[in-house]
Amino acid sequence: MLRILYFAWLRDRLGRSGETLPLPQGAHCVQDLIAALHARGGEYAAIFARPELIRVAVNQSFATIAAPIAAHDEIAFFPPVTGG
């Protein structure tokens, strides 16, 4: 099972801070997971329609959407962070 975490406006729009899901069939990288989440429709479709607006971490390390994923990974989605 994947542990998926949502932060900031993603959490607010989905109404949850995280969830546990089975690895979607055929998902080998973050981009595949994003496609599966987008396909859920509703707020998921809206949030994941533009993945370039979202940052991701796999097992607490910053990653790209090309990063490989496996069952039992922790995937965190969050907005870009700016300093100032």
Short mmCIF file of N, CA, C and O in Angstrom, two decimals:
data_model
loop_
_atom_site.label_atom_id
_atom_site.label_comp_id
_atom_site.label_asym_id
_atom_site.label_seq_id
_atom_site.Cartn_x
_atom_site.Cartn_y
_atom_site.Cartn_z
N MET A 1 0.84 -1.19 0.00
CA MET A 1 0.00 0.00 0.00
C MET A 1 0.88 1.25 0.00
O MET A 1 1.87 1.30 0.73
N LEU A 2 0.50 2.21 -0.82
CA LEU A 2 1.18 3.50 -0.84
C LEU A 2 0.60 4.38 0.26
O LEU A 2 -0.61 4.40 0.48
N ARG A 3 1.46 5.12 0.92
CA ARG A 3 0.99 6.14 1.85
C ARG A 3 1.14 7.47 1.12
O ARG A 3 2.25 7.86 0.76
N ILE A 4 0.02 8.14 0.86
CA ILE A 4 0.03 9.39 0.10
C ILE A 4 -0.32 10.52 1.06
O ILE A 4 -1.33 10.45 1.77
N LEU A 5 0.51 11.56 1.05
CA LEU A 5 0.31 12.71 1.91
C LEU A 5 0.05 13.95 1.06
O LEU A 5 0.66 14.12 0.00
N TYR A 6 -0.85 14.81 1.54
CA TYR A 6 -1.18 16.05 0.85
C TYR A 6 -0.93 17.21 1.80
O TYR A 6 -1.33 17.16 2.96
N PHE A 7 -0.30 18.27 1.30
CA PHE A 7 0.02 19.42 2.12
C PHE A 7 -0.55 20.70 1.53
O PHE A 7 -0.78 20.80 0.32
N ALA A 8 -0.75 21.69 2.40
CA ALA A 8 -1.17 23.05 2.04
C ALA A 8 -2.49 23.03 1.26
O ALA A 8 -3.44 22.37 1.68
N TRP A 9 -2.54 23.74 0.12
CA TRP A 9 -3.81 23.86 -0.60
C TRP A 9 -4.30 22.53 -1.15
O TRP A 9 -5.51 22.35 -1.34
N LEU A 10 -3.41 21.56 -1.39
CA LEU A 10 -3.87 20.24 -1.85
C LEU A 10 -4.71 19.59 -0.75
O LEU A 10 -5.79 19.05 -1.01
N ARG A 11 -4.21 19.65 0.48
CA ARG A 11 -4.94 19.09 1.64
C ARG A 11 -6.27 19.80 1.80
O ARG A 11 -7.31 19.16 2.01
N ASP A 12 -6.25 21.13 1.68
CA ASP A 12 -7.48 21.90 1.86
C ASP A 12 -8.53 21.55 0.81
O ASP A 12 -9.71 21.38 1.13
N ARG A 13 -8.13 21.42 -0.43
CA ARG A 13 -9.09 21.13 -1.50
C ARG A 13 -9.61 19.70 -1.43
O ARG A 13 -10.78 19.46 -1.75
N LEU A 14 -8.77 18.76 -1.02
CA LEU A 14 -9.21 17.37 -0.92
C LEU A 14 -9.93 17.07 0.40
O LEU A 14 -10.63 16.07 0.51
N GLY A 15 -9.72 17.92 1.39
CA GLY A 15 -10.35 17.71 2.69
C GLY A 15 -9.73 16.57 3.47
O GLY A 15 -10.35 16.00 4.35
N ARG A 16 -8.47 16.26 3.15
CA ARG A 16 -7.77 15.19 3.87
C ARG A 16 -6.27 15.44 3.78
O ARG A 16 -5.79 16.01 2.82
N SER A 17 -5.56 14.98 4.78
CA SER A 17 -4.10 15.17 4.79
C SER A 17 -3.36 13.98 4.18
O SER A 17 -2.17 14.08 3.91
N GLY A 18 -4.08 12.90 3.97
CA GLY A 18 -3.43 11.74 3.37
C GLY A 18 -4.38 10.58 3.22
O GLY A 18 -5.54 10.63 3.66
N GLU A 19 -3.87 9.54 2.60
CA GLU A 19 -4.65 8.31 2.43
C GLU A 19 -3.69 7.17 2.09
O GLU A 19 -2.55 7.40 1.71
N THR A 20 -4.19 5.99 2.25
CA THR A 20 -3.42 4.79 1.91
C THR A 20 -4.13 4.10 0.76
O THR A 20 -5.34 3.85 0.83
N LEU A 21 -3.38 3.85 -0.31
CA LEU A 21 -3.95 3.25 -1.51
C LEU A 21 -3.05 2.13 -2.02
O LEU A 21 -1.83 2.20 -1.86
N PRO A 22 -3.63 1.14 -2.67
CA PRO A 22 -2.79 0.15 -3.34
C PRO A 22 -2.07 0.80 -4.52
O PRO A 22 -2.58 1.77 -5.10
N LEU A 23 -0.91 0.32 -4.85
CA LEU A 23 -0.19 0.82 -6.02
C LEU A 23 -1.05 0.56 -7.24
O LEU A 23 -1.44 -0.58 -7.50
N PRO A 24 -1.41 1.61 -7.99
CA PRO A 24 -2.26 1.40 -9.17
C PRO A 24 -1.59 0.44 -10.17
O PRO A 24 -0.37 0.48 -10.35
N GLN A 25 -2.39 -0.40 -10.78
CA GLN A 25 -1.87 -1.34 -11.75
C GLN A 25 -1.15 -0.59 -12.86
O GLN A 25 -1.66 0.38 -13.42
N GLY A 26 0.05 -1.01 -13.17
CA GLY A 26 0.83 -0.41 -14.23
C GLY A 26 1.58 0.85 -13.82
O GLY A 26 2.27 1.45 -14.64
N ALA A 27 1.44 1.27 -12.56
CA ALA A 27 2.14 2.48 -12.10
C ALA A 27 3.57 2.12 -11.71
O ALA A 27 3.80 1.28 -10.85
N HIS A 28 4.51 2.78 -12.37
CA HIS A 28 5.92 2.53 -12.11
C HIS A 28 6.66 3.79 -11.66
O HIS A 28 7.79 3.69 -11.19
N CYS A 29 6.03 4.97 -11.85
CA CYS A 29 6.67 6.22 -11.48
C CYS A 29 5.60 7.19 -10.97
O CYS A 29 4.40 6.94 -11.06
N VAL A 30 6.06 8.31 -10.42
CA VAL A 30 5.15 9.31 -9.87
C VAL A 30 4.16 9.78 -10.93
O VAL A 30 2.97 9.95 -10.65
N GLN A 31 4.62 9.96 -12.15
CA GLN A 31 3.72 10.41 -13.22
C GLN A 31 2.55 9.44 -13.41
O GLN A 31 1.42 9.87 -13.64
N ASP A 32 2.80 8.16 -13.30
CA ASP A 32 1.72 7.16 -13.41
C ASP A 32 0.73 7.31 -12.26
O ASP A 32 -0.48 7.19 -12.45
N LEU A 33 1.25 7.56 -11.05
CA LEU A 33 0.38 7.76 -9.90
C LEU A 33 -0.46 9.01 -10.09
O LEU A 33 -1.66 9.02 -9.81
N ILE A 34 0.15 10.08 -10.56
CA ILE A 34 -0.59 11.32 -10.81
C ILE A 34 -1.73 11.07 -11.81
O ILE A 34 -2.85 11.53 -11.61
N ALA A 35 -1.45 10.31 -12.85
CA ALA A 35 -2.49 9.99 -13.84
C ALA A 35 -3.63 9.21 -13.20
O ALA A 35 -4.81 9.46 -13.48
N ALA A 36 -3.30 8.27 -12.33
CA ALA A 36 -4.33 7.47 -11.65
C ALA A 36 -5.15 8.34 -10.70
O ALA A 36 -6.39 8.20 -10.63
N LEU A 37 -4.50 9.25 -9.98
CA LEU A 37 -5.23 10.15 -9.09
C LEU A 37 -6.11 11.10 -9.90
O LEU A 37 -7.27 11.34 -9.55
N HIS A 38 -5.60 11.64 -10.98
CA HIS A 38 -6.37 12.52 -11.86
C HIS A 38 -7.63 11.81 -12.36
O HIS A 38 -8.71 12.42 -12.44
N ALA A 39 -7.50 10.55 -12.69
CA ALA A 39 -8.62 9.77 -13.23
C ALA A 39 -9.74 9.55 -12.21
O ALA A 39 -10.86 9.19 -12.59
N ARG A 40 -9.48 9.82 -10.94
CA ARG A 40 -10.51 9.68 -9.92
C ARG A 40 -11.60 10.74 -10.06
O ARG A 40 -12.69 10.62 -9.51
N GLY A 41 -11.30 11.81 -10.81
CA GLY A 41 -12.28 12.86 -11.04
C GLY A 41 -12.39 13.84 -9.88
O GLY A 41 -11.61 13.80 -8.93
N GLY A 42 -13.37 14.71 -9.97
CA GLY A 42 -13.63 15.69 -8.92
C GLY A 42 -12.42 16.56 -8.62
O GLY A 42 -11.74 17.02 -9.53
N GLU A 43 -12.18 16.80 -7.35
CA GLU A 43 -11.05 17.62 -6.93
C GLU A 43 -9.71 17.00 -7.35
O GLU A 43 -8.76 17.72 -7.64
N TYR A 44 -9.64 15.68 -7.37
CA TYR A 44 -8.40 15.03 -7.81
C TYR A 44 -8.08 15.44 -9.26
O TYR A 44 -6.93 15.75 -9.58
N ALA A 45 -9.09 15.44 -10.11
CA ALA A 45 -8.87 15.83 -11.51
C ALA A 45 -8.41 17.27 -11.59
O ALA A 45 -7.50 17.59 -12.35
N ALA A 46 -9.02 18.14 -10.80
CA ALA A 46 -8.64 19.55 -10.82
C ALA A 46 -7.21 19.75 -10.31
O ALA A 46 -6.42 20.46 -10.93
N ILE A 47 -6.87 19.12 -9.23
CA ILE A 47 -5.55 19.29 -8.63
C ILE A 47 -4.45 18.72 -9.52
O ILE A 47 -3.41 19.34 -9.71
N PHE A 48 -4.67 17.54 -10.06
CA PHE A 48 -3.61 16.86 -10.80
C PHE A 48 -3.67 17.12 -12.31
O PHE A 48 -2.92 16.52 -13.07
N ALA A 49 -4.51 18.06 -12.74
CA ALA A 49 -4.58 18.43 -14.16
C ALA A 49 -3.31 19.13 -14.61
O ALA A 49 -2.94 19.05 -15.77
N ARG A 50 -2.64 19.81 -13.68
CA ARG A 50 -1.40 20.55 -14.01
C ARG A 50 -0.30 20.13 -13.04
O ARG A 50 0.01 20.84 -12.09
N PRO A 51 0.29 18.97 -13.27
CA PRO A 51 1.29 18.47 -12.32
C PRO A 51 2.51 19.37 -12.19
O PRO A 51 3.23 19.27 -11.19
N GLU A 52 2.73 20.27 -13.15
CA GLU A 52 3.87 21.17 -13.04
C GLU A 52 3.69 22.17 -11.88
O GLU A 52 4.66 22.81 -11.46
N LEU A 53 2.49 22.28 -11.34
CA LEU A 53 2.23 23.17 -10.21
C LEU A 53 2.40 22.48 -8.86
O LEU A 53 2.17 23.10 -7.83
N ILE A 54 2.78 21.22 -8.89
CA ILE A 54 2.89 20.42 -7.67
C ILE A 54 4.31 19.87 -7.55
O ILE A 54 4.93 19.49 -8.53
N ARG A 55 4.81 19.85 -6.34
CA ARG A 55 6.09 19.22 -6.06
C ARG A 55 5.82 17.89 -5.37
O ARG A 55 4.75 17.67 -4.82
N VAL A 56 6.81 17.02 -5.42
CA VAL A 56 6.61 15.67 -4.87
C VAL A 56 7.86 15.22 -4.13
O VAL A 56 8.98 15.60 -4.47
N ALA A 57 7.63 14.41 -3.12
CA ALA A 57 8.72 13.72 -2.42
C ALA A 57 8.36 12.24 -2.36
O ALA A 57 7.20 11.88 -2.16
N VAL A 58 9.36 11.41 -2.56
CA VAL A 58 9.19 9.97 -2.44
C VAL A 58 10.07 9.52 -1.28
O VAL A 58 11.28 9.76 -1.28
N ASN A 59 9.43 8.93 -0.28
CA ASN A 59 10.14 8.48 0.92
C ASN A 59 10.98 9.60 1.52
O ASN A 59 12.13 9.43 1.89
N GLN A 60 10.35 10.78 1.61
CA GLN A 60 10.89 11.98 2.25
C GLN A 60 12.09 12.59 1.54
O GLN A 60 12.87 13.33 2.14
N SER A 61 12.25 12.30 0.26
CA SER A 61 13.30 12.92 -0.56
C SER A 61 12.63 13.58 -1.77
O SER A 61 11.80 12.95 -2.43
N PHE A 62 12.99 14.84 -2.03
CA PHE A 62 12.44 15.51 -3.20
C PHE A 62 12.66 14.65 -4.44
O PHE A 62 13.69 14.00 -4.58
N ALA A 63 11.66 14.64 -5.32
CA ALA A 63 11.72 13.80 -6.51
C ALA A 63 11.05 14.51 -7.68
O ALA A 63 10.38 15.53 -7.51
N THR A 64 11.24 13.95 -8.85
CA THR A 64 10.55 14.44 -10.05
C THR A 64 9.41 13.48 -10.36
O THR A 64 9.32 12.39 -9.77
N ILE A 65 8.59 13.86 -11.33
CA ILE A 65 7.48 12.97 -11.68
C ILE A 65 7.97 11.70 -12.39
O ILE A 65 7.22 10.74 -12.52
N ALA A 66 9.23 11.68 -12.78
CA ALA A 66 9.81 10.48 -13.40
C ALA A 66 10.37 9.51 -12.36
O ALA A 66 10.79 8.41 -12.72
N ALA A 67 10.34 9.89 -11.09
CA ALA A 67 10.91 9.03 -10.04
C ALA A 67 10.14 7.71 -9.94
O ALA A 67 8.91 7.71 -9.97
N PRO A 68 10.85 6.61 -9.80
CA PRO A 68 10.17 5.32 -9.65
C PRO A 68 9.47 5.22 -8.30
O PRO A 68 9.90 5.83 -7.32
N ILE A 69 8.37 4.48 -8.29
CA ILE A 69 7.65 4.20 -7.05
C ILE A 69 7.39 2.71 -6.95
O ILE A 69 7.38 2.00 -7.96
N ALA A 70 7.18 2.27 -5.72
CA ALA A 70 6.89 0.87 -5.46
C ALA A 70 5.91 0.78 -4.30
O ALA A 70 5.72 1.75 -3.55
N ALA A 71 5.29 -0.37 -4.17
CA ALA A 71 4.38 -0.60 -3.05
C ALA A 71 5.12 -0.28 -1.76
O ALA A 71 6.33 -0.51 -1.65
N HIS A 72 4.42 0.27 -0.80
CA HIS A 72 4.93 0.63 0.52
C HIS A 72 5.72 1.93 0.54
O HIS A 72 6.29 2.28 1.58
N ASP A 73 5.80 2.66 -0.58
CA ASP A 73 6.45 3.96 -0.59
C ASP A 73 5.53 5.00 0.04
O ASP A 73 4.31 4.85 0.07
N GLU A 74 6.16 6.08 0.51
CA GLU A 74 5.42 7.25 0.97
C GLU A 74 5.61 8.33 -0.09
O GLU A 74 6.74 8.68 -0.43
N ILE A 75 4.50 8.84 -0.59
CA ILE A 75 4.51 9.87 -1.63
C ILE A 75 3.85 11.11 -1.06
O ILE A 75 2.70 11.04 -0.60
N ALA A 76 4.55 12.23 -1.07
CA ALA A 76 3.99 13.48 -0.56
C ALA A 76 3.85 14.47 -1.71
O ALA A 76 4.77 14.62 -2.52
N PHE A 77 2.70 15.12 -1.78
CA PHE A 77 2.44 16.14 -2.78
C PHE A 77 2.27 17.48 -2.06
O PHE A 77 1.55 17.56 -1.06
N PHE A 78 2.90 18.53 -2.58
CA PHE A 78 2.84 19.83 -1.93
C PHE A 78 3.12 20.92 -2.98
O PHE A 78 3.68 20.63 -4.05
N PRO A 79 2.72 22.16 -2.69
CA PRO A 79 2.98 23.24 -3.64
C PRO A 79 4.45 23.64 -3.61
O PRO A 79 5.17 23.33 -2.64
N PRO A 80 4.90 24.36 -4.63
CA PRO A 80 6.26 24.89 -4.60
C PRO A 80 6.44 25.78 -3.37
O PRO A 80 5.51 26.48 -2.97
N VAL A 81 7.60 25.75 -2.79
CA VAL A 81 7.89 26.54 -1.60
C VAL A 81 8.78 27.70 -2.00
O VAL A 81 9.75 27.52 -2.73
N THR A 82 8.43 28.88 -1.53
CA THR A 82 9.27 30.04 -1.79
C THR A 82 9.70 30.65 -0.46
O THR A 82 8.99 30.57 0.53
N GLY A 83 10.85 31.23 -0.45
CA GLY A 83 11.35 31.89 0.74
C GLY A 83 11.09 33.38 0.68
O GLY A 83 10.62 33.91 -0.31
N GLY A 84 11.43 34.04 1.73
CA GLY A 84 11.29 35.48 1.67
C GLY A 84 10.93 36.04 2.91
O GLY A 84 10.59 36.40 3.78
#
